[in-house]
PDB file of C-alpha atoms in Angstrom:
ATOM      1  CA  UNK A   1      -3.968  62.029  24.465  1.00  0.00           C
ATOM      2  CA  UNK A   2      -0.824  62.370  22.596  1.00  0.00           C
ATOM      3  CA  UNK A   3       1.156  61.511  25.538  1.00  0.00           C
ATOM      4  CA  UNK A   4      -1.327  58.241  26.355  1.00  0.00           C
ATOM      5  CA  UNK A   5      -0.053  56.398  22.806  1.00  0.00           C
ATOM      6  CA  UNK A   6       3.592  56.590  23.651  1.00  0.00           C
ATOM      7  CA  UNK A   7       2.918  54.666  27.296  1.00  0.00           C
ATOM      8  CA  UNK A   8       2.873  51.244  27.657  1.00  0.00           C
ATOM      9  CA  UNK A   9       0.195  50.516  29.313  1.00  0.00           C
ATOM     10  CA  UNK A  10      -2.208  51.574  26.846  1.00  0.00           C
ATOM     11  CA  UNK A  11      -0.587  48.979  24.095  1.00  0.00           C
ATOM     12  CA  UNK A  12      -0.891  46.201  26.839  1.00  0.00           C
ATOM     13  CA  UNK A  13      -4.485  47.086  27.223  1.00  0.00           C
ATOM     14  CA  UNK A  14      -5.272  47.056  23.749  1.00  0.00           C
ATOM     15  CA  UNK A  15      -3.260  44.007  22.972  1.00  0.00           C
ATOM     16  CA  UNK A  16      -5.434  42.393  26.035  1.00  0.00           C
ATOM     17  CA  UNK A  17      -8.739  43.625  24.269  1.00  0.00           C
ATOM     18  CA  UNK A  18      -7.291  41.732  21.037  1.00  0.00           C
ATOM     19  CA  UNK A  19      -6.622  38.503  22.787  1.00  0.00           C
ATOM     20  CA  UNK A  20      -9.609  38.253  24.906  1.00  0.00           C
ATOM     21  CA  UNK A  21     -11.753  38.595  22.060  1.00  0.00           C
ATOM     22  CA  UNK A  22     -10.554  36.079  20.314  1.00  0.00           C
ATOM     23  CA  UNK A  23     -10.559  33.484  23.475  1.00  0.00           C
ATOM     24  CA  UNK A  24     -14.360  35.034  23.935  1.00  0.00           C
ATOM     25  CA  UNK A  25     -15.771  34.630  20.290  1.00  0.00           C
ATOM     26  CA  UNK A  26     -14.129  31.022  20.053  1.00  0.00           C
ATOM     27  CA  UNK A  27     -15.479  29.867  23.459  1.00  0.00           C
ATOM     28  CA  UNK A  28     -19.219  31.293  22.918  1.00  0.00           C
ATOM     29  CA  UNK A  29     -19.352  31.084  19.558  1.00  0.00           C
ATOM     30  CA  UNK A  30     -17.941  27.385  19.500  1.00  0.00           C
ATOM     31  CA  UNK A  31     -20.299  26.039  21.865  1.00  0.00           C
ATOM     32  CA  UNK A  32     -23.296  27.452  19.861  1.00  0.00           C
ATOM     33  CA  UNK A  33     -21.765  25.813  17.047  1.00  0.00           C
ATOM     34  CA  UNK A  34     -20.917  22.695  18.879  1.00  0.00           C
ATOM     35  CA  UNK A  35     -25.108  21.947  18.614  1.00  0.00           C
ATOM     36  CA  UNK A  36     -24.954  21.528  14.972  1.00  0.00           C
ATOM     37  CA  UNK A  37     -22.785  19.275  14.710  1.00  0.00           C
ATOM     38  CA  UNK A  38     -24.399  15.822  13.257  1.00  0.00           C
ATOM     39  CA  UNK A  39     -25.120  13.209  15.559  1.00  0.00           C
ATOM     40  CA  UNK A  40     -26.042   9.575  15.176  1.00  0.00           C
ATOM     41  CA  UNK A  41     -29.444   8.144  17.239  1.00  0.00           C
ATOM     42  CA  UNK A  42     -30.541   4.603  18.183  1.00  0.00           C
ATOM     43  CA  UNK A  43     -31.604   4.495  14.691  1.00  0.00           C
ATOM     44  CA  UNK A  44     -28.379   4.715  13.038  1.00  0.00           C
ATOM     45  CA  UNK A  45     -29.631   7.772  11.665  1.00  0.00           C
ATOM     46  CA  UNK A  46     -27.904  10.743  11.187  1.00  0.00           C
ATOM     47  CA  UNK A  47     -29.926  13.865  12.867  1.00  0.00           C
ATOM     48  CA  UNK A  48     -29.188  17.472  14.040  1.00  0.00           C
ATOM     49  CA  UNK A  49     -29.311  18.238  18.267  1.00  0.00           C
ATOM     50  CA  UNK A  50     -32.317  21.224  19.152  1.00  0.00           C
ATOM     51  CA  UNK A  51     -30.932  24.281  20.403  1.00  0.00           C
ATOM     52  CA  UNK A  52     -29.885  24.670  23.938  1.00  0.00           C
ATOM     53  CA  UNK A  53     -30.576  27.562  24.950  1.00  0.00           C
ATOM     54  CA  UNK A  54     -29.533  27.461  28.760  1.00  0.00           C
ATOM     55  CA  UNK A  55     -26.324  26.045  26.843  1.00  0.00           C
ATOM     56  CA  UNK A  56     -25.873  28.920  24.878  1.00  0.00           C
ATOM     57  CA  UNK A  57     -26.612  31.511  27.655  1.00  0.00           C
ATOM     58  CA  UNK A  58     -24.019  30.161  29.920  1.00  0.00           C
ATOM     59  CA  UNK A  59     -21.260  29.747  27.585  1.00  0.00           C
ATOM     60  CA  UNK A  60     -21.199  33.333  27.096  1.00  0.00           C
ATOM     61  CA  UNK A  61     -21.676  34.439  30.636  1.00  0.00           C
ATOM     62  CA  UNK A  62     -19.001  32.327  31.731  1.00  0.00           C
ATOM     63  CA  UNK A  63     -16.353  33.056  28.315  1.00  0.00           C
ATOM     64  CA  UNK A  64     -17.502  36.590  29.946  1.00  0.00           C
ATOM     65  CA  UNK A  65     -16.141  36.289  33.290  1.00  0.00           C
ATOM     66  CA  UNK A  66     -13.348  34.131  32.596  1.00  0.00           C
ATOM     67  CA  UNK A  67     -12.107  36.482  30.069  1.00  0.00           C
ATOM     68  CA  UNK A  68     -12.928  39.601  32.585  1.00  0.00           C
ATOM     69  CA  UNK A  69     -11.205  37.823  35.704  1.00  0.00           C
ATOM     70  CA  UNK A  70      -8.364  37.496  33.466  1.00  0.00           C
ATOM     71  CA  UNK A  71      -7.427  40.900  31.676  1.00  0.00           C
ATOM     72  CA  UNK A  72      -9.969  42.930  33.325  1.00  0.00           C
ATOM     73  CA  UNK A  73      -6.747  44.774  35.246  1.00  0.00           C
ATOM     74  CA  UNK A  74      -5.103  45.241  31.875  1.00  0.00           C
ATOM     75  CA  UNK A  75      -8.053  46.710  30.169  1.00  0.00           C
ATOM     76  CA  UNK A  76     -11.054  46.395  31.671  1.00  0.00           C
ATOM     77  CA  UNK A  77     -12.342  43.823  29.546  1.00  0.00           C
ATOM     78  CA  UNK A  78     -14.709  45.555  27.517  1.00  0.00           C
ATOM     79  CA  UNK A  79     -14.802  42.679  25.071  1.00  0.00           C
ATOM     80  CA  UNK A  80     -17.710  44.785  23.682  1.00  0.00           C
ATOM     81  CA  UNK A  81     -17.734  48.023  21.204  1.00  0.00           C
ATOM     82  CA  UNK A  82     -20.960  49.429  22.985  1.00  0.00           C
ATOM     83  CA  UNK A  83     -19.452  48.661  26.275  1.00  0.00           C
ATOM     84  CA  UNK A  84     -16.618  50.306  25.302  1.00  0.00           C
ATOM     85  CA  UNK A  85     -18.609  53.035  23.862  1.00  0.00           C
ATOM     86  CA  UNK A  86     -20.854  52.812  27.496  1.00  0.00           C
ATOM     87  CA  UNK A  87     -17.557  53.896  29.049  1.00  0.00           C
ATOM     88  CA  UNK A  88     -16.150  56.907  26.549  1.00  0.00           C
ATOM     89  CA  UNK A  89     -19.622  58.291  27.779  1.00  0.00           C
ATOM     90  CA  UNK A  90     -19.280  58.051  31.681  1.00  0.00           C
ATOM     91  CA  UNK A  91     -15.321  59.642  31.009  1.00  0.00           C
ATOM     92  CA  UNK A  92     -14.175  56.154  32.152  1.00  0.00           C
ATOM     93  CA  UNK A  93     -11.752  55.904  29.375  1.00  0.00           C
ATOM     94  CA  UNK A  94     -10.388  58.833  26.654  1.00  0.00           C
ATOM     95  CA  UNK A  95     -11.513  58.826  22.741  1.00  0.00           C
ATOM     96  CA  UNK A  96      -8.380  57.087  21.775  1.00  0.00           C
ATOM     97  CA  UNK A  97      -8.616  54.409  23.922  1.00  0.00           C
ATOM     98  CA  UNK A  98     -11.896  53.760  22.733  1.00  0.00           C
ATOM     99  CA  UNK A  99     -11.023  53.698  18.862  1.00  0.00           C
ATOM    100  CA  UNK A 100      -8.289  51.555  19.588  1.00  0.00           C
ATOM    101  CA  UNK A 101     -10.617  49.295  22.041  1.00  0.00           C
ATOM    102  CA  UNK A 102     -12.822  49.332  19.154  1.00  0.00           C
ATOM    103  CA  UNK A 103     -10.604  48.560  16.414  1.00  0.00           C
ATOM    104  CA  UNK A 104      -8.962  45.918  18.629  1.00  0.00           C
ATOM    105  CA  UNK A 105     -11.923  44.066  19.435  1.00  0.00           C
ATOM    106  CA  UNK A 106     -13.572  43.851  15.655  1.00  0.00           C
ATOM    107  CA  UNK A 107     -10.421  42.308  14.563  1.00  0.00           C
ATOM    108  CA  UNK A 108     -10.005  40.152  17.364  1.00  0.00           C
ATOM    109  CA  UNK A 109     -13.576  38.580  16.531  1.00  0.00           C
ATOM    110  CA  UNK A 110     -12.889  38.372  13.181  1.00  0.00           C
ATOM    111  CA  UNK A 111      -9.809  35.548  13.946  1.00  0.00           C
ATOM    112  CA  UNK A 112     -11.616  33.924  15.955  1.00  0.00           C
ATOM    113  CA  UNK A 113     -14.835  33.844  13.479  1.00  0.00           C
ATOM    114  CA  UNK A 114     -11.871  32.547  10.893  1.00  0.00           C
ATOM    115  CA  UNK A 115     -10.712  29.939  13.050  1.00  0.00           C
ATOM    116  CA  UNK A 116     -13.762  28.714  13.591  1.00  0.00           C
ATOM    117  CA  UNK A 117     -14.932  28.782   9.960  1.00  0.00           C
ATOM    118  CA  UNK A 118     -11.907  26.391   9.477  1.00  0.00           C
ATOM    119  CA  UNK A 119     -12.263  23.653  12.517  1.00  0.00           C
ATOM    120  CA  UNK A 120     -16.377  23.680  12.026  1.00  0.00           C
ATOM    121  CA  UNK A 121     -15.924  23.544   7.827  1.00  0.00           C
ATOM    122  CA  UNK A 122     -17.823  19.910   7.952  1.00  0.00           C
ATOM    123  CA  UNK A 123     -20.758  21.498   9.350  1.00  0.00           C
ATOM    124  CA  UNK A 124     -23.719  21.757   7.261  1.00  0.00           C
ATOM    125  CA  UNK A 125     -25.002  25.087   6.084  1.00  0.00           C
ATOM    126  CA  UNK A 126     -22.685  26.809   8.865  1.00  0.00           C
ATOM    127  CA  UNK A 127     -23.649  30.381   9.485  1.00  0.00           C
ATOM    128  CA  UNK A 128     -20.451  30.943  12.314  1.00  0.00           C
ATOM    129  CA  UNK A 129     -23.114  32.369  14.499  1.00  0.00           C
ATOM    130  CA  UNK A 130     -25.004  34.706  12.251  1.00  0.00           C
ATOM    131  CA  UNK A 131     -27.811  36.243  13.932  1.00  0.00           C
ATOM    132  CA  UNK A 132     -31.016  35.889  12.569  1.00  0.00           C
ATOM    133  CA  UNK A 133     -34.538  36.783  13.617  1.00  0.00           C
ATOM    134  CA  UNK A 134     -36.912  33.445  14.321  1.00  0.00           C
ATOM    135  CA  UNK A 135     -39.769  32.728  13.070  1.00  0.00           C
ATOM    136  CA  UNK A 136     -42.530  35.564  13.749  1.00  0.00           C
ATOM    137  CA  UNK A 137     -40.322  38.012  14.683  1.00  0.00           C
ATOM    138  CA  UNK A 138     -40.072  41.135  12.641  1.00  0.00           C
ATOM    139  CA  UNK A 139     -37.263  43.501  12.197  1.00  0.00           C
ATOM    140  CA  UNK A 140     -38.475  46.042  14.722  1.00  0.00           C
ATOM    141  CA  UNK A 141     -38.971  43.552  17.059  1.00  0.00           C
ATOM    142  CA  UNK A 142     -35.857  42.031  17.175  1.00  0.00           C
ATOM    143  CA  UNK A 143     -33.944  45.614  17.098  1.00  0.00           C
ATOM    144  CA  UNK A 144     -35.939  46.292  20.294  1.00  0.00           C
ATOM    145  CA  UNK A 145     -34.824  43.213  21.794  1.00  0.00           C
ATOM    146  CA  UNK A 146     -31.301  43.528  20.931  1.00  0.00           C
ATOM    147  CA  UNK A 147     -31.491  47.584  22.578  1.00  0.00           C
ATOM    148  CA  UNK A 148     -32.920  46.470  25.286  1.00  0.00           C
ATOM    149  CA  UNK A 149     -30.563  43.111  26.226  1.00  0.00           C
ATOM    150  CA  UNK A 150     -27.483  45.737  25.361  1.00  0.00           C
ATOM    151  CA  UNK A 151     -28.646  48.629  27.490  1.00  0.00           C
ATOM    152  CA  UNK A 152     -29.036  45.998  30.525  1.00  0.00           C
ATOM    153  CA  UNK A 153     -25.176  44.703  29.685  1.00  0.00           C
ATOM    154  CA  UNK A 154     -23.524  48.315  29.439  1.00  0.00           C
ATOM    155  CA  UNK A 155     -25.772  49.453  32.246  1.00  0.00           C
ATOM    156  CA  UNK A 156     -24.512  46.380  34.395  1.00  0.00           C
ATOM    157  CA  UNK A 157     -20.775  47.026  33.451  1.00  0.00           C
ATOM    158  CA  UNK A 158     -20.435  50.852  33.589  1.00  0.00           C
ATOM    159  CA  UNK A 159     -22.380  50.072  37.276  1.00  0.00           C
ATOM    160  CA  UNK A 160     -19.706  47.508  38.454  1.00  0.00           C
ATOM    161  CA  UNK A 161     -16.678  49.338  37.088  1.00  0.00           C
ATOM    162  CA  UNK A 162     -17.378  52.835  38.313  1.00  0.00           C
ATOM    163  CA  UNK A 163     -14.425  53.719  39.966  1.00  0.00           C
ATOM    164  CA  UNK A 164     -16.384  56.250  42.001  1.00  0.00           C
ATOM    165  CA  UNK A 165     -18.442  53.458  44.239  1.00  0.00           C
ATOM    166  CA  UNK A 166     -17.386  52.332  47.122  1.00  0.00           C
ATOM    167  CA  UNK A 167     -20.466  50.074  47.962  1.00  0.00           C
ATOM    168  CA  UNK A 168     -19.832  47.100  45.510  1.00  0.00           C
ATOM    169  CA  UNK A 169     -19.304  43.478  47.280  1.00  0.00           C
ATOM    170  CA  UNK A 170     -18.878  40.269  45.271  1.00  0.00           C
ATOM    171  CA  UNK A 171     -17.117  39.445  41.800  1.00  0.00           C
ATOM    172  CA  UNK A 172     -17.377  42.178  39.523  1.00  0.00           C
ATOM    173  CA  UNK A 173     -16.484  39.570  36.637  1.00  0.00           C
ATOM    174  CA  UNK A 174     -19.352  37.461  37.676  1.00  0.00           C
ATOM    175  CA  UNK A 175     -21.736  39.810  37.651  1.00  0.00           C
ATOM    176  CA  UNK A 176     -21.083  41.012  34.164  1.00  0.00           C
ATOM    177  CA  UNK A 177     -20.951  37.506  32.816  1.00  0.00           C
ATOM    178  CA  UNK A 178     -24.425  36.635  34.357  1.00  0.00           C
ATOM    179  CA  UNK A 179     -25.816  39.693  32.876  1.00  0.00           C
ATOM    180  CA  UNK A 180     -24.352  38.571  29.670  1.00  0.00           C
ATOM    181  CA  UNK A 181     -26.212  34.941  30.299  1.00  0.00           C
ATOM    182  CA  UNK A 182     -29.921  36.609  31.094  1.00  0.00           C
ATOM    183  CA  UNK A 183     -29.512  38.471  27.524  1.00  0.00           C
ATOM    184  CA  UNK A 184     -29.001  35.514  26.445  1.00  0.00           C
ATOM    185  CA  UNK A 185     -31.293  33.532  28.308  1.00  0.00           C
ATOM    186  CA  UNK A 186     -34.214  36.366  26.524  1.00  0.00           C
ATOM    187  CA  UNK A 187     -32.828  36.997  23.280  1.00  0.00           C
ATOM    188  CA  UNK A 188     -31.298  33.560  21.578  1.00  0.00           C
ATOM    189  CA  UNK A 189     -34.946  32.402  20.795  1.00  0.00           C
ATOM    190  CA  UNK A 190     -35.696  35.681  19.234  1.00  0.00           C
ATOM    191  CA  UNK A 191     -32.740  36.488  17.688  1.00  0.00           C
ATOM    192  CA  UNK A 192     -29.908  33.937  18.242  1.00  0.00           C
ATOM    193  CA  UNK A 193     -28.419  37.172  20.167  1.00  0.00           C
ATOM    194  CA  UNK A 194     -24.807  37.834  20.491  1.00  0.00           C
ATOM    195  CA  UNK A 195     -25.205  41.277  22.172  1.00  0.00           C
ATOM    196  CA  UNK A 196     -22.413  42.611  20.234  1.00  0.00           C
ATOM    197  CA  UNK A 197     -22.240  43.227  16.567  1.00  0.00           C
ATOM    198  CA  UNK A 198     -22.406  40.828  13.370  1.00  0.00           C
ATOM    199  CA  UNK A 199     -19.115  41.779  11.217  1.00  0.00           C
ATOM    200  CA  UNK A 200     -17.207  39.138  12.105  1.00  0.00           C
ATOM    201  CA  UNK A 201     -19.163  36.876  10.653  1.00  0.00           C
ATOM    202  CA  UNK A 202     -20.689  38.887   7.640  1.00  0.00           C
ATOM    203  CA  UNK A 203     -16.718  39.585   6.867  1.00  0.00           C
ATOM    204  CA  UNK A 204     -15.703  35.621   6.825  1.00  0.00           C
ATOM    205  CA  UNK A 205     -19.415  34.466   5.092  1.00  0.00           C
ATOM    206  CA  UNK A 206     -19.408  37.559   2.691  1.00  0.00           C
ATOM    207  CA  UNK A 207     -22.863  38.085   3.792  1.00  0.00           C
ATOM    208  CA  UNK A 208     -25.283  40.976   4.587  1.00  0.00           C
ATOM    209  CA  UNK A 209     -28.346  40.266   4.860  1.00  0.00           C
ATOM    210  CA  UNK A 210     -30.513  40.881   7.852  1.00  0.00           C
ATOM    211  CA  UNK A 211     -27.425  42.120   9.548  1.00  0.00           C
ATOM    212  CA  UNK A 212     -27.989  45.776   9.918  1.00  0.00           C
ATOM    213  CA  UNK A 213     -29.797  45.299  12.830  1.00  0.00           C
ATOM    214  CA  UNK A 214     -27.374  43.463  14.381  1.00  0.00           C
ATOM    215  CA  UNK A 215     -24.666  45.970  13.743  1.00  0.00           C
ATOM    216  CA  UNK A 216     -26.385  49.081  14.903  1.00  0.00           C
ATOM    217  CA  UNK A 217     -28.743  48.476  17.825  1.00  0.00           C
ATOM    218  CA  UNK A 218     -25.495  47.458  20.386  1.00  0.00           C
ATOM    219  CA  UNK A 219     -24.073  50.410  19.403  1.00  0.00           C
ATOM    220  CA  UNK A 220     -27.692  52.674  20.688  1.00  0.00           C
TER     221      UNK A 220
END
């Protein structure tokens, strides 16, 4: 482990965990913010666009597989603390690695959750993505839903990447970013679901409410 640090490999990967992030979170993110933005009708008057959720879904799976195509031979594009986490169980990766994955990906969110606070500022009541549970759906509910959406992601990406198969056709990148797009495709309407955690944006909107949740289940 000692010996792992000192290489440079492992500071490209992390540096390529870093960037991706940020390219990730400001793609997704930005096109779920991108719907409420003010608009203008026949009318003349000023009115907000209805979610999208197909919209949504697809942004992510394809921020996903853009960003996994593209660094995934640095570092595997984890993009993902439980993904990452996924893989320190299967011994795909050592404990350090992880940390630093870790560590590398919360702060990579978190610039990209700041740049976005500053080119979406003119947006009213901006929540930067905040999940949130809709209307009817309790807090148990939701946690299930975010489990269950996360287990299908880390179970799709420990799948693809095992080193040990010899049986896997197709784009691995694709693959994981459609399997981002169904959680999305089930979850938005329930929970506006990110499958990853809320910190970045509960660090740049000072906010903690409902977030717990959010923060935890990925990570079961």
């Amino acid at each position: 482990m000692a010996s792992e640090i000192k290489k440079k490999a492992f500071w490209r990967a992390v540096i390529a965990e870093f960037l991706a992030m940020i390219f990730f979170v400001f793609i997704s993110i930005g096109a779920a913010l991108g719907l409420h933005f003010p608009i203008q009708d026949k009318t003349n008057e000023t009115v907000s666009r209805s979610q999208d959720i197909v919209k949504v879904s697809l942004a992510f799976g394809l921020a996903i597989a853009t960003m996994a195509q593209s660094v995934g031979h640095i570092s595997g594009a984890h993009l993902n603390p439980a993904v990452t986490l996924g893989c320190l169980l299967s011994c795909q990766i050592s404990i350090l690695k992880a940390i630093m994955y870790i560590i590398a990906q919360c702060l990579g969110a978190v610039v990209a959750t700041a740049i976005l606070s500053g080119i979406t500022s003119n947006v009213e009541n901006n929540t930067l993505g905040l999940n949130g549970l809709s209307t009817g759906v309790t807090a148990g509910q939701g946690l299930g839903v975010e489990i269950m959406v996360t287990f299908q992601l880390v179970l799709c990406v420990v799948a693809v990447t095992d080193k040990r198969r010899h049986d896997i056709s197709g784009s691995i990148p694709l693959a994981i970013g459609l399997s981002v797009a169904l959680g999305h495709l089930i979850a938005v309407s329930k929970t506006k679901n990110k499958t990853n955690s809320n910190y970045p944006c509960t660090i740049i909107l000072h906010s903690v409410q409902e977030n717990n949740q959010y923060n935890t289940a990925p990570m079961y």
